[in-house]
mmCIF file with all atom_site columns, C-alpha atoms in Angstrom:
data_model
loop_
_atom_site.group_PDB
_atom_site.id
_atom_site.type_symbol
_atom_site.label_atom_id
_atom_site.label_alt_id
_atom_site.label_comp_id
_atom_site.label_asym_id
_atom_site.label_entity_id
_atom_site.label_seq_id
_atom_site.pdbx_PDB_ins_code
_atom_site.Cartn_x
_atom_site.Cartn_y
_atom_site.Cartn_z
_atom_site.occupancy
_atom_site.B_iso_or_equiv
_atom_site.pdbx_formal_charge
_atom_site.auth_seq_id
_atom_site.auth_comp_id
_atom_site.auth_asym_id
_atom_site.auth_atom_id
_atom_site.pdbx_PDB_model_num
ATOM 1   C CA . MET X 1 1   ? 35.224  53.051  144.491 1.00 43.00 ? 1   MET X CA 1
ATOM 2   C CA . LYS X 1 2   ? 33.602  52.445  141.264 1.00 43.00 ? 2   LYS X CA 1
ATOM 3   C CA . PHE X 1 3   ? 33.871  56.200  140.339 1.00 42.00 ? 3   PHE X CA 1
ATOM 4   C CA . LEU X 1 4   ? 37.779  55.894  141.041 1.00 40.00 ? 4   LEU X CA 1
ATOM 5   C CA . ARG X 1 5   ? 37.859  52.579  138.888 1.00 42.00 ? 5   ARG X CA 1
ATOM 6   C CA . ARG X 1 6   ? 36.237  54.541  136.163 1.00 43.00 ? 6   ARG X CA 1
ATOM 7   C CA . ASN X 1 7   ? 38.585  57.380  135.726 1.00 43.00 ? 7   ASN X CA 1
ATOM 8   C CA . THR X 1 8   ? 41.173  54.830  135.609 1.00 44.00 ? 8   THR X CA 1
ATOM 9   C CA . ALA X 1 9   ? 40.015  52.934  132.700 1.00 43.00 ? 9   ALA X CA 1
ATOM 10  C CA . GLU X 1 10  ? 39.538  56.100  130.415 1.00 46.00 ? 10  GLU X CA 1
ATOM 11  C CA . GLN X 1 11  ? 42.946  57.476  131.502 1.00 48.00 ? 11  GLN X CA 1
ATOM 12  C CA . THR X 1 12  ? 44.155  54.098  130.573 1.00 46.00 ? 12  THR X CA 1
ATOM 13  C CA . ALA X 1 13  ? 42.236  53.996  127.235 1.00 45.00 ? 13  ALA X CA 1
ATOM 14  C CA . THR X 1 14  ? 43.610  57.749  127.003 1.00 46.00 ? 14  THR X CA 1
ATOM 15  C CA . VAL X 1 15  ? 46.982  56.923  127.101 1.00 40.00 ? 15  VAL X CA 1
ATOM 16  C CA . ASP X 1 16  ? 46.684  53.689  124.863 1.00 48.00 ? 16  ASP X CA 1
ATOM 17  C CA . ALA X 1 17  ? 45.050  55.805  121.842 1.00 43.00 ? 17  ALA X CA 1
ATOM 18  C CA . ASP X 1 18  ? 47.862  58.837  122.654 1.00 46.00 ? 18  ASP X CA 1
ATOM 19  C CA . GLU X 1 19  ? 50.362  55.744  122.190 1.00 45.00 ? 19  GLU X CA 1
ATOM 20  C CA . HIS X 1 20  ? 49.230  54.364  119.157 1.00 46.00 ? 20  HIS X CA 1
ATOM 21  C CA . GLY X 1 21  ? 48.855  57.832  117.435 1.00 46.00 ? 21  GLY X CA 1
ATOM 22  C CA . ASP X 1 22  ? 52.558  58.143  117.805 1.00 48.00 ? 22  ASP X CA 1
ATOM 23  C CA . GLU X 1 23  ? 53.170  54.908  116.565 1.00 47.00 ? 23  GLU X CA 1
ATOM 24  C CA . ALA X 1 24  ? 50.706  56.034  113.474 1.00 47.00 ? 24  ALA X CA 1
ATOM 25  C CA . THR X 1 25  ? 52.198  59.176  112.853 1.00 45.00 ? 25  THR X CA 1
ATOM 26  C CA . ARG X 1 26  ? 56.155  57.766  113.283 1.00 48.00 ? 26  ARG X CA 1
ATOM 27  C CA . GLU X 1 27  ? 55.091  55.215  111.015 1.00 47.00 ? 27  GLU X CA 1
ATOM 28  C CA . ASN X 1 28  ? 53.750  57.851  108.174 1.00 45.00 ? 28  ASN X CA 1
ATOM 29  C CA . ALA X 1 29  ? 56.945  60.025  108.695 1.00 44.00 ? 29  ALA X CA 1
ATOM 30  C CA . ALA X 1 30  ? 59.579  57.034  108.303 1.00 47.00 ? 30  ALA X CA 1
ATOM 31  C CA . ALA X 1 31  ? 57.408  55.620  105.041 1.00 46.00 ? 31  ALA X CA 1
ATOM 32  C CA . PRO X 1 32  ? 58.925  57.836  101.677 1.00 48.00 ? 32  PRO X CA 1
ATOM 33  C CA . THR X 1 33  ? 56.887  60.117  100.605 1.00 49.00 ? 33  THR X CA 1
ATOM 34  C CA . ARG X 1 34  ? 55.262  59.097  96.821  1.00 48.00 ? 34  ARG X CA 1
ATOM 35  C CA . PRO X 1 35  ? 55.793  61.851  94.465  1.00 48.00 ? 35  PRO X CA 1
ATOM 36  C CA . LYS X 1 36  ? 53.560  64.065  92.480  1.00 50.00 ? 36  LYS X CA 1
ATOM 37  C CA . GLY X 1 37  ? 55.177  64.271  89.437  1.00 54.00 ? 37  GLY X CA 1
ATOM 38  C CA . ARG X 1 38  ? 58.206  66.758  88.312  1.00 57.00 ? 38  ARG X CA 1
ATOM 39  C CA . PRO X 1 39  ? 58.776  69.234  90.527  1.00 58.00 ? 39  PRO X CA 1
ATOM 40  C CA . THR X 1 40  ? 58.422  73.244  88.912  1.00 62.00 ? 40  THR X CA 1
ATOM 41  C CA . PRO X 1 41  ? 61.895  74.175  88.204  1.00 55.00 ? 41  PRO X CA 1
ATOM 42  C CA . LYS X 1 42  ? 63.021  77.703  89.534  1.00 59.00 ? 42  LYS X CA 1
ATOM 43  C CA . ARG X 1 43  ? 63.589  80.601  87.428  1.00 56.00 ? 43  ARG X CA 1
ATOM 44  C CA . ARG X 1 44  ? 67.659  80.772  88.384  1.00 52.00 ? 44  ARG X CA 1
ATOM 45  C CA . GLU X 1 45  ? 68.188  76.668  87.222  1.00 53.00 ? 45  GLU X CA 1
ATOM 46  C CA . SER X 1 46  ? 65.940  77.395  84.519  1.00 52.00 ? 46  SER X CA 1
ATOM 47  C CA . GLU X 1 47  ? 67.785  80.401  83.124  1.00 50.00 ? 47  GLU X CA 1
ATOM 48  C CA . GLY X 1 48  ? 70.817  78.760  84.493  1.00 48.00 ? 48  GLY X CA 1
ATOM 49  C CA . LYS X 1 49  ? 70.750  75.762  82.205  1.00 50.00 ? 49  LYS X CA 1
ATOM 50  C CA . ARG X 1 50  ? 70.290  77.702  79.441  1.00 51.00 ? 50  ARG X CA 1
ATOM 51  C CA . ARG X 1 51  ? 72.909  80.469  79.908  1.00 53.00 ? 51  ARG X CA 1
ATOM 52  C CA . GLY X 1 52  ? 75.256  78.119  81.403  1.00 53.00 ? 52  GLY X CA 1
ATOM 53  C CA . PRO X 1 53  ? 77.666  77.783  84.974  1.00 61.00 ? 53  PRO X CA 1
ATOM 54  C CA . VAL X 1 54  ? 78.731  81.022  86.157  1.00 61.00 ? 54  VAL X CA 1
ATOM 55  C CA . PRO X 1 55  ? 82.501  81.220  85.772  1.00 65.00 ? 55  PRO X CA 1
ATOM 56  C CA . PRO X 1 56  ? 84.377  81.404  88.696  1.00 72.00 ? 56  PRO X CA 1
ATOM 57  C CA . PRO X 1 57  ? 86.233  84.732  89.495  1.00 72.00 ? 57  PRO X CA 1
ATOM 58  C CA . PRO X 1 58  ? 89.870  84.350  88.202  1.00 69.00 ? 58  PRO X CA 1
ATOM 59  C CA . ARG X 1 59  ? 92.675  83.885  90.987  1.00 74.00 ? 59  ARG X CA 1
ATOM 60  C CA . THR X 1 60  ? 95.397  85.088  89.359  1.00 80.00 ? 60  THR X CA 1
ATOM 61  C CA . GLN X 1 61  ? 96.195  88.165  87.554  1.00 75.00 ? 61  GLN X CA 1
ATOM 62  C CA . ARG X 1 62  ? 97.400  86.336  84.564  1.00 74.00 ? 62  ARG X CA 1
ATOM 63  C CA . GLU X 1 63  ? 94.353  84.808  84.362  1.00 71.00 ? 63  GLU X CA 1
ATOM 64  C CA . ALA X 1 64  ? 92.221  87.640  84.375  1.00 69.00 ? 64  ALA X CA 1
ATOM 65  C CA . PHE X 1 65  ? 94.208  89.391  81.574  1.00 66.00 ? 65  PHE X CA 1
ATOM 66  C CA . LYS X 1 66  ? 93.553  85.694  80.053  1.00 69.00 ? 66  LYS X CA 1
ATOM 67  C CA . ARG X 1 67  ? 89.424  86.599  80.150  1.00 67.00 ? 67  ARG X CA 1
ATOM 68  C CA . MET X 1 68  ? 89.822  90.188  79.351  1.00 71.00 ? 68  MET X CA 1
ATOM 69  C CA . ARG X 1 69  ? 91.702  89.560  75.918  1.00 70.00 ? 69  ARG X CA 1
ATOM 70  C CA . ARG X 1 70  ? 89.091  86.953  75.245  1.00 70.00 ? 70  ARG X CA 1
ATOM 71  C CA . ASN X 1 71  ? 86.331  88.981  75.620  1.00 72.00 ? 71  ASN X CA 1
ATOM 72  C CA . LYS X 1 72  ? 88.295  92.265  74.037  1.00 74.00 ? 72  LYS X CA 1
ATOM 73  C CA . PRO X 1 73  ? 86.442  91.827  70.462  1.00 79.00 ? 73  PRO X CA 1
ATOM 74  C CA . GLU X 1 74  ? 82.957  91.760  72.034  1.00 80.00 ? 74  GLU X CA 1
ATOM 75  C CA . ARG X 1 75  ? 83.931  94.644  74.755  1.00 80.00 ? 75  ARG X CA 1
ATOM 76  C CA . ARG X 1 76  ? 85.014  96.429  71.288  1.00 84.00 ? 76  ARG X CA 1
ATOM 77  C CA . LYS X 1 77  ? 81.731  95.587  69.065  1.00 86.00 ? 77  LYS X CA 1
ATOM 78  C CA . ALA X 1 78  ? 80.133  97.191  72.457  1.00 85.00 ? 78  ALA X CA 1
ATOM 79  C CA . ALA X 1 79  ? 81.434  99.877  72.123  1.00 87.00 ? 79  ALA X CA 1
ATOM 80  C CA . ALA X 1 80  ? 81.418  100.686 68.511  1.00 88.00 ? 80  ALA X CA 1
ATOM 81  C CA . GLU X 1 81  ? 77.726  100.093 68.845  1.00 90.00 ? 81  GLU X CA 1
ATOM 82  C CA . ARG X 1 82  ? 77.756  102.686 71.739  1.00 90.00 ? 82  ARG X CA 1
ATOM 83  C CA . ARG X 1 83  ? 80.033  105.104 69.370  1.00 90.00 ? 83  ARG X CA 1
ATOM 84  C CA . GLU X 1 84  ? 77.452  105.120 66.201  1.00 91.00 ? 84  GLU X CA 1
ATOM 85  C CA . ARG X 1 85  ? 73.973  105.654 68.360  1.00 91.00 ? 85  ARG X CA 1
ATOM 86  C CA . MET X 1 86  ? 76.065  108.556 70.050  1.00 91.00 ? 86  MET X CA 1
ATOM 87  C CA . MET X 1 87  ? 76.815  110.285 66.078  1.00 92.00 ? 87  MET X CA 1
ATOM 88  C CA . ALA X 1 88  ? 73.177  109.899 65.179  1.00 91.00 ? 88  ALA X CA 1
ATOM 89  C CA . GLY X 1 89  ? 71.731  111.313 67.792  1.00 90.00 ? 89  GLY X CA 1
ATOM 90  C CA . ASP X 1 90  ? 70.371  108.929 70.590  1.00 91.00 ? 90  ASP X CA 1
ATOM 91  C CA . ASP X 1 91  ? 69.878  110.495 73.609  1.00 91.00 ? 91  ASP X CA 1
ATOM 92  C CA . ARG X 1 92  ? 70.687  107.465 75.375  1.00 91.00 ? 92  ARG X CA 1
ATOM 93  C CA . TYR X 1 93  ? 74.013  107.404 74.148  1.00 91.00 ? 93  TYR X CA 1
ATOM 94  C CA . LEU X 1 94  ? 74.574  111.224 74.504  1.00 92.00 ? 94  LEU X CA 1
ATOM 95  C CA . MET X 1 95  ? 76.306  112.952 77.013  1.00 93.00 ? 95  MET X CA 1
ATOM 96  C CA . PRO X 1 96  ? 73.309  115.050 79.451  1.00 92.00 ? 96  PRO X CA 1
ATOM 97  C CA . ARG X 1 97  ? 74.664  118.441 77.737  1.00 93.00 ? 97  ARG X CA 1
ATOM 98  C CA . ASP X 1 98  ? 73.388  117.136 74.441  1.00 95.00 ? 98  ASP X CA 1
ATOM 99  C CA . ARG X 1 99  ? 70.664  115.603 75.446  1.00 94.00 ? 99  ARG X CA 1
ATOM 100 C CA . GLY X 1 100 ? 66.917  116.606 74.760  1.00 94.00 ? 100 GLY X CA 1
ATOM 101 C CA . PRO X 1 101 ? 65.059  118.780 71.700  1.00 95.00 ? 101 PRO X CA 1
ATOM 102 C CA . VAL X 1 102 ? 66.409  122.269 72.166  1.00 95.00 ? 102 VAL X CA 1
ATOM 103 C CA . ARG X 1 103 ? 69.970  121.181 71.911  1.00 95.00 ? 103 ARG X CA 1
ATOM 104 C CA . ALA X 1 104 ? 68.783  118.931 68.696  1.00 95.00 ? 104 ALA X CA 1
ATOM 105 C CA . HIS X 1 105 ? 67.682  122.143 67.407  1.00 95.00 ? 105 HIS X CA 1
ATOM 106 C CA . VAL X 1 106 ? 70.344  124.601 68.542  1.00 96.00 ? 106 VAL X CA 1
ATOM 107 C CA . ARG X 1 107 ? 72.589  121.939 66.354  1.00 95.00 ? 107 ARG X CA 1
ATOM 108 C CA . ASP X 1 108 ? 70.508  122.457 63.594  1.00 95.00 ? 108 ASP X CA 1
ATOM 109 C CA . ILE X 1 109 ? 71.020  125.644 63.349  1.00 95.00 ? 109 ILE X CA 1
ATOM 110 C CA . VAL X 1 110 ? 74.650  125.710 63.621  1.00 95.00 ? 110 VAL X CA 1
ATOM 111 C CA . ASP X 1 111 ? 74.884  122.733 60.991  1.00 95.00 ? 111 ASP X CA 1
ATOM 112 C CA . SER X 1 112 ? 72.864  124.436 58.490  1.00 93.00 ? 112 SER X CA 1
ATOM 113 C CA . ARG X 1 113 ? 75.213  127.588 58.342  1.00 92.00 ? 113 ARG X CA 1
ATOM 114 C CA . ARG X 1 114 ? 78.884  127.973 57.735  1.00 90.00 ? 114 ARG X CA 1
ATOM 115 C CA . HIS X 1 115 ? 81.000  129.377 59.740  1.00 89.00 ? 115 HIS X CA 1
ATOM 116 C CA . LEU X 1 116 ? 84.538  131.002 60.360  1.00 86.00 ? 116 LEU X CA 1
ATOM 117 C CA . MET X 1 117 ? 84.958  129.666 64.143  1.00 86.00 ? 117 MET X CA 1
ATOM 118 C CA . GLY X 1 118 ? 85.235  126.505 61.847  1.00 84.00 ? 118 GLY X CA 1
ATOM 119 C CA . LEU X 1 119 ? 88.636  127.265 60.821  1.00 81.00 ? 119 LEU X CA 1
ATOM 120 C CA . PHE X 1 120 ? 90.156  128.504 64.625  1.00 80.00 ? 120 PHE X CA 1
ATOM 121 C CA . MET X 1 121 ? 91.906  125.361 65.069  1.00 80.00 ? 121 MET X CA 1
ATOM 122 C CA . PRO X 1 122 ? 93.649  125.017 61.619  1.00 81.00 ? 122 PRO X CA 1
ATOM 123 C CA . LEU X 1 123 ? 94.485  129.043 61.653  1.00 79.00 ? 123 LEU X CA 1
ATOM 124 C CA . VAL X 1 124 ? 95.700  128.495 65.447  1.00 77.00 ? 124 VAL X CA 1
ATOM 125 C CA . LEU X 1 125 ? 98.302  125.721 64.527  1.00 82.00 ? 125 LEU X CA 1
ATOM 126 C CA . VAL X 1 126 ? 99.380  127.970 60.915  1.00 79.00 ? 126 VAL X CA 1
ATOM 127 C CA . VAL X 1 127 ? 99.775  131.019 63.364  1.00 77.00 ? 127 VAL X CA 1
ATOM 128 C CA . PHE X 1 128 ? 101.916 128.949 65.913  1.00 79.00 ? 128 PHE X CA 1
ATOM 129 C CA . ALA X 1 129 ? 104.037 127.640 63.174  1.00 82.00 ? 129 ALA X CA 1
ATOM 130 C CA . ALA X 1 130 ? 104.276 131.629 61.854  1.00 78.00 ? 130 ALA X CA 1
ATOM 131 C CA . THR X 1 131 ? 105.692 132.554 65.461  1.00 75.00 ? 131 THR X CA 1
ATOM 132 C CA . LEU X 1 132 ? 108.649 130.151 65.479  1.00 82.00 ? 132 LEU X CA 1
ATOM 133 C CA . VAL X 1 133 ? 109.771 131.714 62.567  1.00 81.00 ? 133 VAL X CA 1
ATOM 134 C CA . ARG X 1 134 ? 112.378 133.842 63.986  1.00 80.00 ? 134 ARG X CA 1
ATOM 135 C CA . THR X 1 135 ? 111.370 136.475 60.910  1.00 84.00 ? 135 THR X CA 1
ATOM 136 C CA . PRO X 1 136 ? 110.207 139.735 62.959  1.00 84.00 ? 136 PRO X CA 1
ATOM 137 C CA . LEU X 1 137 ? 107.944 140.925 60.323  1.00 86.00 ? 137 LEU X CA 1
ATOM 138 C CA . VAL X 1 138 ? 106.555 137.078 59.962  1.00 82.00 ? 138 VAL X CA 1
ATOM 139 C CA . GLN X 1 139 ? 105.571 137.577 63.638  1.00 80.00 ? 139 GLN X CA 1
ATOM 140 C CA . GLN X 1 140 ? 104.339 140.602 63.536  1.00 84.00 ? 140 GLN X CA 1
ATOM 141 C CA . VAL X 1 141 ? 101.681 139.770 60.953  1.00 84.00 ? 141 VAL X CA 1
ATOM 142 C CA . ALA X 1 142 ? 101.166 136.292 62.743  1.00 80.00 ? 142 ALA X CA 1
ATOM 143 C CA . THR X 1 143 ? 100.268 138.578 65.687  1.00 80.00 ? 143 THR X CA 1
ATOM 144 C CA . VAL X 1 144 ? 97.806  141.192 63.476  1.00 86.00 ? 144 VAL X CA 1
ATOM 145 C CA . PHE X 1 145 ? 96.447  137.843 61.855  1.00 82.00 ? 145 PHE X CA 1
ATOM 146 C CA . CYS X 1 146 ? 95.478  135.928 65.493  1.00 80.00 ? 146 CYS X CA 1
ATOM 147 C CA . LEU X 1 147 ? 94.026  139.385 66.976  1.00 84.00 ? 147 LEU X CA 1
ATOM 148 C CA . ALA X 1 148 ? 92.233  140.011 64.048  1.00 86.00 ? 148 ALA X CA 1
ATOM 149 C CA . LEU X 1 149 ? 90.646  136.160 64.194  1.00 83.00 ? 149 LEU X CA 1
ATOM 150 C CA . LEU X 1 150 ? 90.126  136.610 68.040  1.00 84.00 ? 150 LEU X CA 1
ATOM 151 C CA . VAL X 1 151 ? 87.845  139.731 67.009  1.00 89.00 ? 151 VAL X CA 1
ATOM 152 C CA . THR X 1 152 ? 85.924  138.233 64.236  1.00 89.00 ? 152 THR X CA 1
ATOM 153 C CA . MET X 1 153 ? 85.154  134.855 66.226  1.00 88.00 ? 153 MET X CA 1
ATOM 154 C CA . ILE X 1 154 ? 84.193  137.117 69.353  1.00 90.00 ? 154 ILE X CA 1
ATOM 155 C CA . PHE X 1 155 ? 81.824  138.724 67.021  1.00 94.00 ? 155 PHE X CA 1
ATOM 156 C CA . GLU X 1 156 ? 80.376  135.848 65.409  1.00 93.00 ? 156 GLU X CA 1
ATOM 157 C CA . GLY X 1 157 ? 79.571  133.722 68.104  1.00 92.00 ? 157 GLY X CA 1
ATOM 158 C CA . THR X 1 158 ? 77.916  136.862 70.006  1.00 94.00 ? 158 THR X CA 1
ATOM 159 C CA . MET X 1 159 ? 75.620  137.211 66.791  1.00 95.00 ? 159 MET X CA 1
ATOM 160 C CA . LEU X 1 160 ? 75.312  133.466 66.857  1.00 95.00 ? 160 LEU X CA 1
ATOM 161 C CA . GLY X 1 161 ? 74.557  133.322 70.261  1.00 94.00 ? 161 GLY X CA 1
ATOM 162 C CA . ARG X 1 162 ? 71.586  135.981 70.089  1.00 95.00 ? 162 ARG X CA 1
ATOM 163 C CA . LEU X 1 163 ? 70.309  134.270 66.608  1.00 95.00 ? 163 LEU X CA 1
ATOM 164 C CA . VAL X 1 164 ? 70.085  130.504 68.656  1.00 96.00 ? 164 VAL X CA 1
ATOM 165 C CA . THR X 1 165 ? 68.238  132.231 71.280  1.00 95.00 ? 165 THR X CA 1
ATOM 166 C CA . LYS X 1 166 ? 65.518  133.839 69.343  1.00 95.00 ? 166 LYS X CA 1
ATOM 167 C CA . ARG X 1 167 ? 65.190  130.726 67.825  1.00 94.00 ? 167 ARG X CA 1
ATOM 168 C CA . VAL X 1 168 ? 64.746  128.398 70.714  1.00 95.00 ? 168 VAL X CA 1
ATOM 169 C CA . ARG X 1 169 ? 62.365  130.998 72.263  1.00 94.00 ? 169 ARG X CA 1
ATOM 170 C CA . ALA X 1 170 ? 60.096  130.870 69.281  1.00 94.00 ? 170 ALA X CA 1
ATOM 171 C CA . LYS X 1 171 ? 59.719  127.216 68.348  1.00 93.00 ? 171 LYS X CA 1
ATOM 172 C CA . PHE X 1 172 ? 60.046  125.962 72.382  1.00 95.00 ? 172 PHE X CA 1
ATOM 173 C CA . PRO X 1 173 ? 58.677  129.120 75.061  1.00 93.00 ? 173 PRO X CA 1
ATOM 174 C CA . ASP X 1 174 ? 58.673  126.425 77.794  1.00 92.00 ? 174 ASP X CA 1
ATOM 175 C CA . ALA X 1 175 ? 62.447  125.763 77.434  1.00 90.00 ? 175 ALA X CA 1
ATOM 176 C CA . ARG X 1 176 ? 63.939  126.395 80.711  1.00 90.00 ? 176 ARG X CA 1
ATOM 177 C CA . ASP X 1 177 ? 67.727  126.993 79.292  1.00 91.00 ? 177 ASP X CA 1
ATOM 178 C CA . LYS X 1 178 ? 69.226  130.303 79.942  1.00 92.00 ? 178 LYS X CA 1
ATOM 179 C CA . GLY X 1 179 ? 70.567  132.357 77.161  1.00 92.00 ? 179 GLY X CA 1
ATOM 180 C CA . ILE X 1 180 ? 74.163  132.479 77.615  1.00 94.00 ? 180 ILE X CA 1
ATOM 181 C CA . SER X 1 181 ? 73.890  128.186 77.950  1.00 95.00 ? 181 SER X CA 1
ATOM 182 C CA . LEU X 1 182 ? 72.460  128.136 74.606  1.00 95.00 ? 182 LEU X CA 1
ATOM 183 C CA . GLY X 1 183 ? 74.991  130.569 73.143  1.00 94.00 ? 183 GLY X CA 1
ATOM 184 C CA . TRP X 1 184 ? 78.037  128.781 74.780  1.00 95.00 ? 184 TRP X CA 1
ATOM 185 C CA . TYR X 1 185 ? 76.727  125.557 73.191  1.00 96.00 ? 185 TYR X CA 1
ATOM 186 C CA . ALA X 1 186 ? 76.372  126.524 69.683  1.00 95.00 ? 186 ALA X CA 1
ATOM 187 C CA . PHE X 1 187 ? 79.622  128.609 69.740  1.00 93.00 ? 187 PHE X CA 1
ATOM 188 C CA . THR X 1 188 ? 81.560  125.522 71.279  1.00 93.00 ? 188 THR X CA 1
ATOM 189 C CA . ARG X 1 189 ? 80.065  124.020 68.272  1.00 94.00 ? 189 ARG X CA 1
ATOM 190 C CA . ALA X 1 190 ? 80.632  126.060 65.597  1.00 94.00 ? 190 ALA X CA 1
ATOM 191 C CA . MET X 1 191 ? 84.343  126.287 66.682  1.00 91.00 ? 191 MET X CA 1
ATOM 192 C CA . GLN X 1 192 ? 85.002  122.279 65.672  1.00 91.00 ? 192 GLN X CA 1
ATOM 193 C CA . LEU X 1 193 ? 85.451  120.764 62.111  1.00 89.00 ? 193 LEU X CA 1
ATOM 194 C CA . ARG X 1 194 ? 82.115  120.035 60.488  1.00 90.00 ? 194 ARG X CA 1
ATOM 195 C CA . LYS X 1 195 ? 83.754  116.400 60.429  1.00 90.00 ? 195 LYS X CA 1
ATOM 196 C CA . LEU X 1 196 ? 84.385  116.270 64.097  1.00 90.00 ? 196 LEU X CA 1
ATOM 197 C CA . ARG X 1 197 ? 80.946  117.343 65.336  1.00 92.00 ? 197 ARG X CA 1
ATOM 198 C CA . VAL X 1 198 ? 79.590  114.913 67.611  1.00 93.00 ? 198 VAL X CA 1
ATOM 199 C CA . PRO X 1 199 ? 77.187  114.142 66.828  1.00 94.00 ? 199 PRO X CA 1
ATOM 200 C CA . ARG X 1 200 ? 76.643  113.958 63.380  1.00 94.00 ? 200 ARG X CA 1
ATOM 201 C CA . PRO X 1 201 ? 75.231  117.578 62.012  1.00 94.00 ? 201 PRO X CA 1
ATOM 202 C CA . ARG X 1 202 ? 71.606  115.669 60.285  1.00 92.00 ? 202 ARG X CA 1
ATOM 203 C CA . VAL X 1 203 ? 71.397  118.992 58.117  1.00 93.00 ? 203 VAL X CA 1
ATOM 204 C CA . THR X 1 204 ? 73.587  120.975 55.885  1.00 91.00 ? 204 THR X CA 1
ATOM 205 C CA . PRO X 1 205 ? 73.982  124.129 54.457  1.00 88.00 ? 205 PRO X CA 1
ATOM 206 C CA . LYS X 1 206 ? 71.808  123.751 51.635  1.00 87.00 ? 206 LYS X CA 1
ATOM 207 C CA . ASP X 1 207 ? 68.230  123.579 54.080  1.00 84.00 ? 207 ASP X CA 1
ATOM 208 C CA . ILE X 1 208 ? 69.190  126.570 55.574  1.00 83.00 ? 208 ILE X CA 1
ATOM 209 C CA . ASN X 1 209 ? 65.413  127.466 55.087  1.00 79.00 ? 209 ASN X CA 1
ATOM 210 C CA . GLN X 1 210 ? 64.305  124.510 56.465  1.00 76.00 ? 210 GLN X CA 1
ATOM 211 C CA . VAL X 1 211 ? 65.817  124.748 60.448  1.00 80.00 ? 211 VAL X CA 1
ATOM 212 C CA . GLY X 1 212 ? 63.128  127.148 61.825  1.00 65.00 ? 212 GLY X CA 1
#
């Protein structure tokens, strides 16, 4: 009986201790926590305060059109900057076919020479205007002239392609560009007027001896 009484007393003490512990826990949870200092702002919150709140999406087409008109000067400025860097030959803004030192060297070879192919577009317009004339003699002369121009362009383009391929192989022996690809690239650039070439020529015909 004494043993049972001792166990009962111990259980009662344990229950009382648990109740007091629970009450202390509830009191600590109910008590307001003291701030330890100003919390560190998150990166998104700090960036949002600097940039301002993000504008909500447009609800109507009219509102979207107004926003486009408001941002039009900025878009024009960005487009002009991209255009200028592309004309300057920056690889980050060039088309994939114009990127790399090999293509830049091909452009220098083409730009350092004068080509009859550069007069192709203006002469085509002249020949087309001549064909509109109903005089048979003018039409015959225009046809012969057009054929002669075509043969000259093929011959000059072939010689230019060989020259470009030879120079590229000498300066870039590890280049994987095919000769046909290099020749065609040089041919299409030589057909364009010098002022319309993209990117802008870096050399002139006076620098022909400097382009290796």
